[in-house]
Amino acid sequence: MRNIKDSLQGLIKNDANFRERYENIRKEIISHPKVEAFFIEHREELSKDMVERSLMKLYEFIGQSTNCGECESLEACKNILKGYEPHLVIKDKMIDIQYNKCAKKELYDERRKLQGLIQSLYIPKDVLQATMKDFALDDGGRIQALNLAEQFLAEYEEGKQQKGLYLYGKFGVGKTYILGAIANELARRRVATMIVYVPEFFRELKASIQNNTMEGKLEAVKKAPVLMLDDVGAESMSSWVRDEILSPILQYRMQEKLPTFFTSNFNFEELTHHFTYSQRGEAEQMKANRIMERIKYLTVPVEVEGKNRRS
Ligand code: ADP
Ligand code: MG
């Protein structure tokens, strides 16, 4: 019985057409500029035989994109392994393909990693994409906020006592957006931030009392390296929220020197009023004053002005 190799060769011999096609493809492969460049670079290690045995690998190689040359985006990558570029290498006396991350994939992974540093609860996506640059290019009304944010970023060091900002002003002027820009800049520097939309967070905490998950959630917020409490004063205030939740969070952050930011529609005076009257209508001035002292200790107040960007 003839072996397979012989019969294949017979087939090739008999089929002039096939041989011609094979020869054409072979020429196309070995004269491909990227393959030629590889041959030149490795001429000392390569033999004719090695090249012949590796034709399939070379064919696989030239069918793919390198240097992201042909891909508009990572999604559009046409390579066998999305986001990985083939590189020719010599391995065990054969030419082989090694796949390395492409530039677009590197960037994508880096972004993912940074996003992992910003934890957010109920914060809209557009805000999480804010950058200091967008915010800086902006009109007046926020110059002081911008200066203070930049000063914070310039001085930030883990474990150092540093005041956060209390950004207050009307609805839609971009307070939450500023938090997002600061958080993104911190993420770039590998500092983890937690941004929390306060009214929703308190609702969730209340709901989680029953299934015993409240403590864990509270702990995560308490201990975040940088905490941003968005829209304080918009929550429905109860003495429970004030005395059992917010107060201990702030107390802990003061002790541990952990920077804390707030946004609010209220200035300090209005927020004091908010914390004084619980839903039941009883005035608790002392307790309101205590929590306000903590907020004032943790922050520098700055008014954000401007037009309502939501309308
Ligand atoms: P606030 O928290 O003061 O109510 P937001 O931060 O939510 O306001 O901003 C309102 C809207 O304006 C959002 O959709 C936000 O993405 C947009 N916005 C705010 N500041 C900027 C900016 N500098 N560049 C682009 N969009 C902005
Ligand atoms: Mg807001």
Short mmCIF file of C-alpha atoms and ligand atoms in Angstrom, two decimals:
data_model
loop_
_atom_site.label_atom_id
_atom_site.label_comp_id
_atom_site.label_asym_id
_atom_site.label_seq_id
_atom_site.Cartn_x
_atom_site.Cartn_y
_atom_site.Cartn_z
CA MET A 1 0.00 0.00 0.00
CA ARG A 2 1.29 3.43 -0.83
CA ASN A 3 1.57 5.84 2.02
CA ILE A 4 -0.39 9.02 2.17
CA LYS A 5 2.56 11.22 1.29
CA ASP A 6 3.19 9.31 -1.89
CA SER A 7 -0.39 9.41 -2.95
CA LEU A 8 -0.59 13.12 -2.26
CA GLN A 9 2.48 13.70 -4.29
CA GLY A 10 0.98 11.62 -7.04
CA LEU A 11 -2.06 13.77 -6.87
CA ILE A 12 -0.03 16.90 -7.07
CA LYS A 13 1.97 15.55 -9.96
CA ASN A 14 -1.11 14.57 -11.81
CA ASP A 15 -2.88 17.77 -11.27
CA ALA A 16 -0.87 20.44 -12.97
CA ASN A 17 -3.51 22.93 -12.16
CA PHE A 18 -3.25 22.27 -8.45
CA ARG A 19 0.53 22.52 -8.58
CA GLU A 20 0.35 25.81 -10.29
CA ARG A 21 -2.06 27.17 -7.73
CA TYR A 22 0.09 25.87 -4.89
CA GLU A 23 3.16 27.45 -6.41
CA ASN A 24 1.40 30.78 -6.76
CA ILE A 25 0.28 30.80 -3.17
CA ARG A 26 3.75 29.80 -2.08
CA LYS A 27 5.26 32.71 -3.97
CA GLU A 28 2.72 35.06 -2.59
CA ILE A 29 3.53 33.94 0.94
CA ILE A 30 7.29 34.14 0.75
CA SER A 31 7.32 37.44 -1.08
CA HIS A 32 4.89 39.11 1.32
CA PRO A 33 6.70 42.20 2.67
CA LYS A 34 6.24 41.22 6.32
CA VAL A 35 7.44 37.70 5.67
CA GLU A 36 10.39 38.97 3.65
CA ALA A 37 11.33 41.30 6.47
CA PHE A 38 11.27 38.34 8.85
CA PHE A 39 13.47 36.29 6.51
CA ILE A 40 16.00 39.07 6.30
CA GLU A 41 16.05 39.61 10.02
CA HIS A 42 16.57 35.91 10.73
CA ARG A 43 18.54 34.85 7.68
CA GLU A 44 21.22 33.23 9.82
CA GLU A 45 18.85 30.90 11.66
CA LEU A 46 16.56 30.00 8.78
CA SER A 47 17.01 27.22 6.28
CA LYS A 48 15.10 26.59 3.08
CA ASP A 49 13.67 23.47 4.61
CA MET A 50 12.36 25.32 7.64
CA VAL A 51 10.59 27.79 5.40
CA GLU A 52 8.99 25.05 3.35
CA ARG A 53 7.76 23.27 6.47
CA SER A 54 6.31 26.48 7.87
CA LEU A 55 4.37 27.67 4.87
CA MET A 56 1.02 27.12 6.57
CA LYS A 57 2.06 29.21 9.55
CA LEU A 58 3.27 31.98 7.27
CA TYR A 59 -0.02 31.81 5.42
CA GLU A 60 -1.92 32.15 8.69
CA PHE A 61 0.31 35.09 9.57
CA ILE A 62 -0.18 37.14 6.41
CA GLY A 63 -3.94 36.79 6.60
CA GLN A 64 -4.00 38.78 9.81
CA SER A 65 -3.58 42.37 10.79
CA THR A 66 -0.54 43.77 12.55
CA ASN A 67 -0.03 47.13 14.22
CA CYS A 68 -3.81 47.46 14.24
CA GLY A 69 -3.30 48.72 10.69
CA GLU A 70 -6.55 47.44 9.37
CA CYS A 71 -8.82 47.65 12.40
CA GLU A 72 -10.91 50.68 13.16
CA SER A 73 -11.62 49.53 16.67
CA LEU A 74 -11.02 46.58 18.92
CA GLU A 75 -14.46 45.22 18.06
CA ALA A 76 -13.62 45.34 14.39
CA CYS A 77 -10.37 43.40 14.87
CA LYS A 78 -10.27 40.66 12.28
CA ASN A 79 -7.57 38.54 13.87
CA ILE A 80 -8.12 35.02 15.10
CA LEU A 81 -7.60 36.21 18.64
CA LYS A 82 -9.36 39.55 18.94
CA GLY A 83 -6.95 42.20 20.16
CA TYR A 84 -3.85 40.08 19.65
CA GLU A 85 -1.33 40.55 16.86
CA PRO A 86 0.63 37.73 15.34
CA HIS A 87 4.41 37.88 15.44
CA LEU A 88 6.67 35.45 13.69
CA VAL A 89 9.14 33.60 15.87
CA ILE A 90 11.43 30.63 15.48
CA LYS A 91 10.62 27.73 17.75
CA ASP A 92 11.93 24.16 17.60
CA LYS A 93 13.40 24.71 14.15
CA MET A 94 10.06 25.82 12.80
CA ILE A 95 8.58 29.20 12.15
CA ASP A 96 5.77 29.79 14.57
CA ILE A 97 3.32 32.53 15.47
CA GLN A 98 3.24 34.20 18.80
CA TYR A 99 0.28 36.41 19.69
CA ASN A 100 0.84 39.63 21.60
CA LYS A 101 -1.69 42.20 22.74
CA CYS A 102 -2.15 44.98 20.21
CA ALA A 103 -2.05 48.68 21.13
CA LYS A 104 -5.84 48.98 21.06
CA LYS A 105 -6.25 45.99 23.34
CA GLU A 106 -3.62 47.39 25.73
CA LEU A 107 -5.51 50.65 25.93
CA TYR A 108 -8.82 48.87 26.40
CA ASP A 109 -7.48 46.68 29.21
CA GLU A 110 -5.90 49.67 30.91
CA ARG A 111 -9.22 51.53 30.80
CA ARG A 112 -11.02 48.54 32.24
CA LYS A 113 -8.54 48.35 35.06
CA LEU A 114 -8.97 52.03 35.83
CA GLN A 115 -12.73 51.74 35.72
CA GLY A 116 -12.38 48.98 38.28
CA LEU A 117 -10.81 51.55 40.58
CA ILE A 118 -13.92 53.69 40.53
CA GLN A 119 -16.78 52.07 42.25
CA SER A 120 -20.05 53.78 41.88
CA LEU A 121 -23.50 53.31 43.17
CA TYR A 122 -26.29 54.78 41.04
CA ILE A 123 -24.12 57.29 39.21
CA PRO A 124 -24.91 57.97 35.55
CA LYS A 125 -22.42 56.78 32.92
CA ASP A 126 -21.69 60.15 31.32
CA VAL A 127 -20.42 61.42 34.64
CA LEU A 128 -18.10 58.46 34.99
CA GLN A 129 -16.47 59.49 31.72
CA ALA A 130 -15.85 63.06 32.76
CA THR A 131 -12.30 64.32 32.56
CA MET A 132 -10.52 67.23 34.18
CA LYS A 133 -9.90 68.56 30.69
CA ASP A 134 -13.62 68.83 29.81
CA PHE A 135 -14.20 70.52 33.08
CA ALA A 136 -11.26 72.90 32.64
CA LEU A 137 -12.37 74.02 29.20
CA ASP A 138 -15.52 75.23 30.72
CA ASP A 139 -17.03 78.67 31.22
CA GLY A 140 -16.88 80.62 34.47
CA GLY A 141 -18.81 79.85 37.62
CA ARG A 142 -16.61 76.93 38.32
CA ILE A 143 -13.16 78.44 38.34
CA GLN A 144 -12.85 78.20 42.07
CA ALA A 145 -14.04 74.60 42.04
CA LEU A 146 -11.52 73.80 39.31
CA ASN A 147 -8.66 75.42 41.23
CA LEU A 148 -9.53 73.60 44.42
CA ALA A 149 -9.94 70.28 42.61
CA GLU A 150 -6.53 70.72 41.01
CA GLN A 151 -5.00 71.65 44.30
CA PHE A 152 -6.49 68.52 45.86
CA LEU A 153 -5.09 66.35 43.08
CA ALA A 154 -1.67 67.98 43.31
CA GLU A 155 -1.47 67.41 47.03
CA TYR A 156 -3.14 64.04 47.34
CA GLU A 157 -1.13 61.40 49.14
CA GLU A 158 -2.42 58.34 50.86
CA GLY A 159 -2.73 58.76 54.61
CA LYS A 160 -2.29 62.51 54.51
CA GLN A 161 -4.94 64.64 56.12
CA GLN A 162 -6.60 66.55 53.32
CA LYS A 163 -9.90 68.28 52.94
CA GLY A 164 -12.28 67.24 50.21
CA LEU A 165 -14.73 69.62 48.57
CA TYR A 166 -18.30 70.42 49.40
CA LEU A 167 -19.70 71.43 46.00
CA TYR A 168 -23.04 73.13 46.26
CA GLY A 169 -25.28 74.90 43.84
CA LYS A 170 -28.36 74.60 41.73
CA PHE A 171 -29.56 71.51 39.94
CA GLY A 172 -27.78 70.74 36.66
CA VAL A 173 -24.78 73.06 36.95
CA GLY A 174 -22.33 70.16 36.78
CA LYS A 175 -21.51 69.31 40.39
CA THR A 176 -21.65 65.55 39.93
CA TYR A 177 -19.69 65.91 36.72
CA ILE A 178 -16.86 67.54 38.63
CA LEU A 179 -16.74 64.58 41.01
CA GLY A 180 -16.46 62.26 38.04
CA ALA A 181 -13.58 64.27 36.61
CA ILE A 182 -11.69 64.16 39.92
CA ALA A 183 -12.38 60.42 40.34
CA ASN A 184 -11.05 59.70 36.86
CA GLU A 185 -7.91 61.68 37.47
CA LEU A 186 -7.39 59.78 40.73
CA ALA A 187 -7.93 56.47 38.94
CA ARG A 188 -5.24 57.39 36.46
CA ARG A 189 -2.97 57.64 39.47
CA ARG A 190 -4.19 54.29 40.82
CA VAL A 191 -6.22 55.77 43.65
CA ALA A 192 -9.56 54.07 44.24
CA THR A 193 -12.62 56.25 44.63
CA MET A 194 -16.15 55.41 45.55
CA ILE A 195 -18.92 57.67 44.25
CA VAL A 196 -22.27 57.17 45.85
CA TYR A 197 -25.60 58.73 45.01
CA VAL A 198 -26.79 59.32 48.57
CA PRO A 199 -30.62 59.10 48.32
CA GLU A 200 -30.48 55.73 46.56
CA PHE A 201 -27.73 54.41 48.81
CA PHE A 202 -29.72 55.13 51.94
CA ARG A 203 -32.78 53.50 50.44
CA GLU A 204 -30.73 50.44 49.63
CA LEU A 205 -29.22 50.33 53.09
CA LYS A 206 -32.63 50.44 54.68
CA ALA A 207 -33.83 47.63 52.45
CA SER A 208 -30.79 45.53 53.23
CA ILE A 209 -31.29 45.51 56.98
CA GLN A 210 -33.49 42.46 56.62
CA ASN A 211 -31.07 40.32 54.65
CA ASN A 212 -28.05 41.22 56.78
CA THR A 213 -26.05 42.78 53.96
CA MET A 214 -26.17 46.28 55.36
CA GLU A 215 -23.00 46.08 57.42
CA GLY A 216 -20.90 45.04 54.45
CA LYS A 217 -22.20 47.86 52.28
CA LEU A 218 -21.66 50.38 55.00
CA GLU A 219 -18.12 49.17 55.62
CA ALA A 220 -17.16 49.47 51.94
CA VAL A 221 -18.30 53.08 51.84
CA LYS A 222 -16.73 53.95 55.17
CA LYS A 223 -13.32 52.66 54.14
CA ALA A 224 -13.08 53.82 50.51
CA PRO A 225 -9.70 55.58 50.02
CA VAL A 226 -11.62 58.52 48.54
CA LEU A 227 -15.36 58.80 49.07
CA MET A 228 -17.72 61.05 47.15
CA LEU A 229 -21.22 61.47 48.50
CA ASP A 230 -23.36 62.82 45.72
CA ASP A 231 -26.49 64.86 46.41
CA VAL A 232 -26.50 64.90 50.15
CA GLY A 233 -29.66 66.60 51.39
CA ALA A 234 -31.80 65.03 48.66
CA GLU A 235 -32.36 61.94 50.78
CA SER A 236 -35.38 61.67 52.96
CA MET A 237 -33.84 62.48 56.28
CA SER A 238 -34.59 60.39 59.30
CA SER A 239 -32.78 60.37 62.60
CA TRP A 240 -31.70 56.84 61.72
CA VAL A 241 -29.97 57.96 58.54
CA ARG A 242 -28.37 60.90 60.24
CA ASP A 243 -27.26 59.27 63.50
CA GLU A 244 -26.70 55.65 62.59
CA ILE A 245 -25.44 55.88 59.04
CA LEU A 246 -24.02 59.21 57.96
CA SER A 247 -22.60 60.22 61.28
CA PRO A 248 -20.52 57.05 61.83
CA ILE A 249 -19.27 57.14 58.21
CA LEU A 250 -18.02 60.70 58.65
CA GLN A 251 -16.62 60.01 62.11
CA TYR A 252 -14.59 57.11 60.75
CA ARG A 253 -13.28 59.13 57.83
CA MET A 254 -12.17 61.95 60.10
CA GLN A 255 -10.28 59.54 62.34
CA GLU A 256 -8.65 57.70 59.47
CA LYS A 257 -7.86 60.87 57.49
CA LEU A 258 -9.74 59.65 54.44
CA PRO A 259 -10.72 62.38 51.95
CA THR A 260 -14.44 62.87 51.47
CA PHE A 261 -16.31 64.93 48.91
CA PHE A 262 -19.94 66.02 48.80
CA THR A 263 -22.29 67.61 46.36
CA SER A 264 -25.54 69.20 47.41
CA ASN A 265 -28.20 71.59 46.28
CA PHE A 266 -27.96 73.09 49.78
CA ASN A 267 -25.37 75.37 51.25
CA PHE A 268 -24.22 74.65 54.83
CA GLU A 269 -27.01 76.65 56.38
CA GLU A 270 -29.71 74.95 54.35
CA LEU A 271 -28.20 71.54 55.00
CA THR A 272 -28.21 72.23 58.74
CA HIS A 273 -31.90 72.89 58.47
CA HIS A 274 -32.36 69.65 56.54
CA PHE A 275 -30.64 67.66 59.29
CA THR A 276 -32.52 69.43 62.06
CA TYR A 277 -36.00 68.29 61.15
CA SER A 278 -36.68 64.62 60.73
CA GLN A 279 -39.77 63.42 58.92
CA ARG A 280 -41.57 63.33 62.22
CA GLY A 281 -41.08 67.06 62.52
CA GLU A 282 -39.16 67.18 65.77
CA ALA A 283 -36.29 69.64 65.96
CA GLU A 284 -32.95 68.14 66.89
CA GLN A 285 -30.58 71.05 66.69
CA MET A 286 -27.74 69.44 68.61
CA LYS A 287 -27.60 66.40 66.44
CA ALA A 288 -27.82 68.48 63.29
CA ASN A 289 -24.96 70.65 64.52
CA ARG A 290 -22.83 67.62 65.27
CA ILE A 291 -23.12 66.19 61.79
CA MET A 292 -22.54 69.60 60.21
CA GLU A 293 -19.33 69.96 62.22
CA ARG A 294 -18.11 66.76 60.70
CA ILE A 295 -18.92 67.82 57.17
CA LYS A 296 -17.22 71.18 57.73
CA TYR A 297 -14.17 69.46 59.18
CA LEU A 298 -13.90 67.20 56.14
CA THR A 299 -14.43 69.75 53.38
CA VAL A 300 -13.90 73.17 51.86
CA PRO A 301 -17.24 74.57 50.66
CA VAL A 302 -17.38 75.91 47.13
CA GLU A 303 -20.34 77.16 45.22
CA VAL A 304 -20.76 75.97 41.64
CA GLU A 305 -22.60 78.38 39.41
CA GLY A 306 -23.71 78.35 35.83
CA LYS A 307 -26.55 77.42 33.59
CA ASN A 308 -28.62 74.29 33.96
CA ARG A 309 -26.94 71.93 31.54
CA ARG A 310 -29.75 69.47 31.61
CA SER A 311 -32.28 71.67 29.93
P1 ADP B 1 -25.51 68.55 38.96
O1 ADP B 1 -24.86 67.42 39.66
O2 ADP B 1 -24.98 69.89 39.40
O3 ADP B 1 -27.00 68.52 39.06
P2 ADP B 1 -24.49 67.28 36.59
O4 ADP B 1 -23.08 67.11 37.01
O5 ADP B 1 -25.33 66.05 36.66
O6 ADP B 1 -25.16 68.46 37.41
O7 ADP B 1 -24.48 67.89 35.13
C1 ADP B 1 -25.67 68.06 34.36
C2 ADP B 1 -25.44 67.58 32.93
O8 ADP B 1 -24.47 68.37 32.29
C3 ADP B 1 -24.95 66.15 32.88
O9 ADP B 1 -25.56 65.49 31.81
C4 ADP B 1 -23.46 66.30 32.64
O10 ADP B 1 -22.93 65.20 31.94
C5 ADP B 1 -23.38 67.58 31.84
N1 ADP B 1 -22.12 68.31 32.13
C6 ADP B 1 -21.77 68.94 33.26
N2 ADP B 1 -20.56 69.52 33.17
C7 ADP B 1 -20.11 69.25 31.92
C8 ADP B 1 -18.90 69.60 31.19
N3 ADP B 1 -17.91 70.31 31.71
N4 ADP B 1 -18.80 69.13 29.93
C9 ADP B 1 -19.77 68.40 29.38
N5 ADP B 1 -20.92 68.05 30.00
C10 ADP B 1 -21.10 68.48 31.25
MG MG B 2 -25.73 65.85 40.69
#
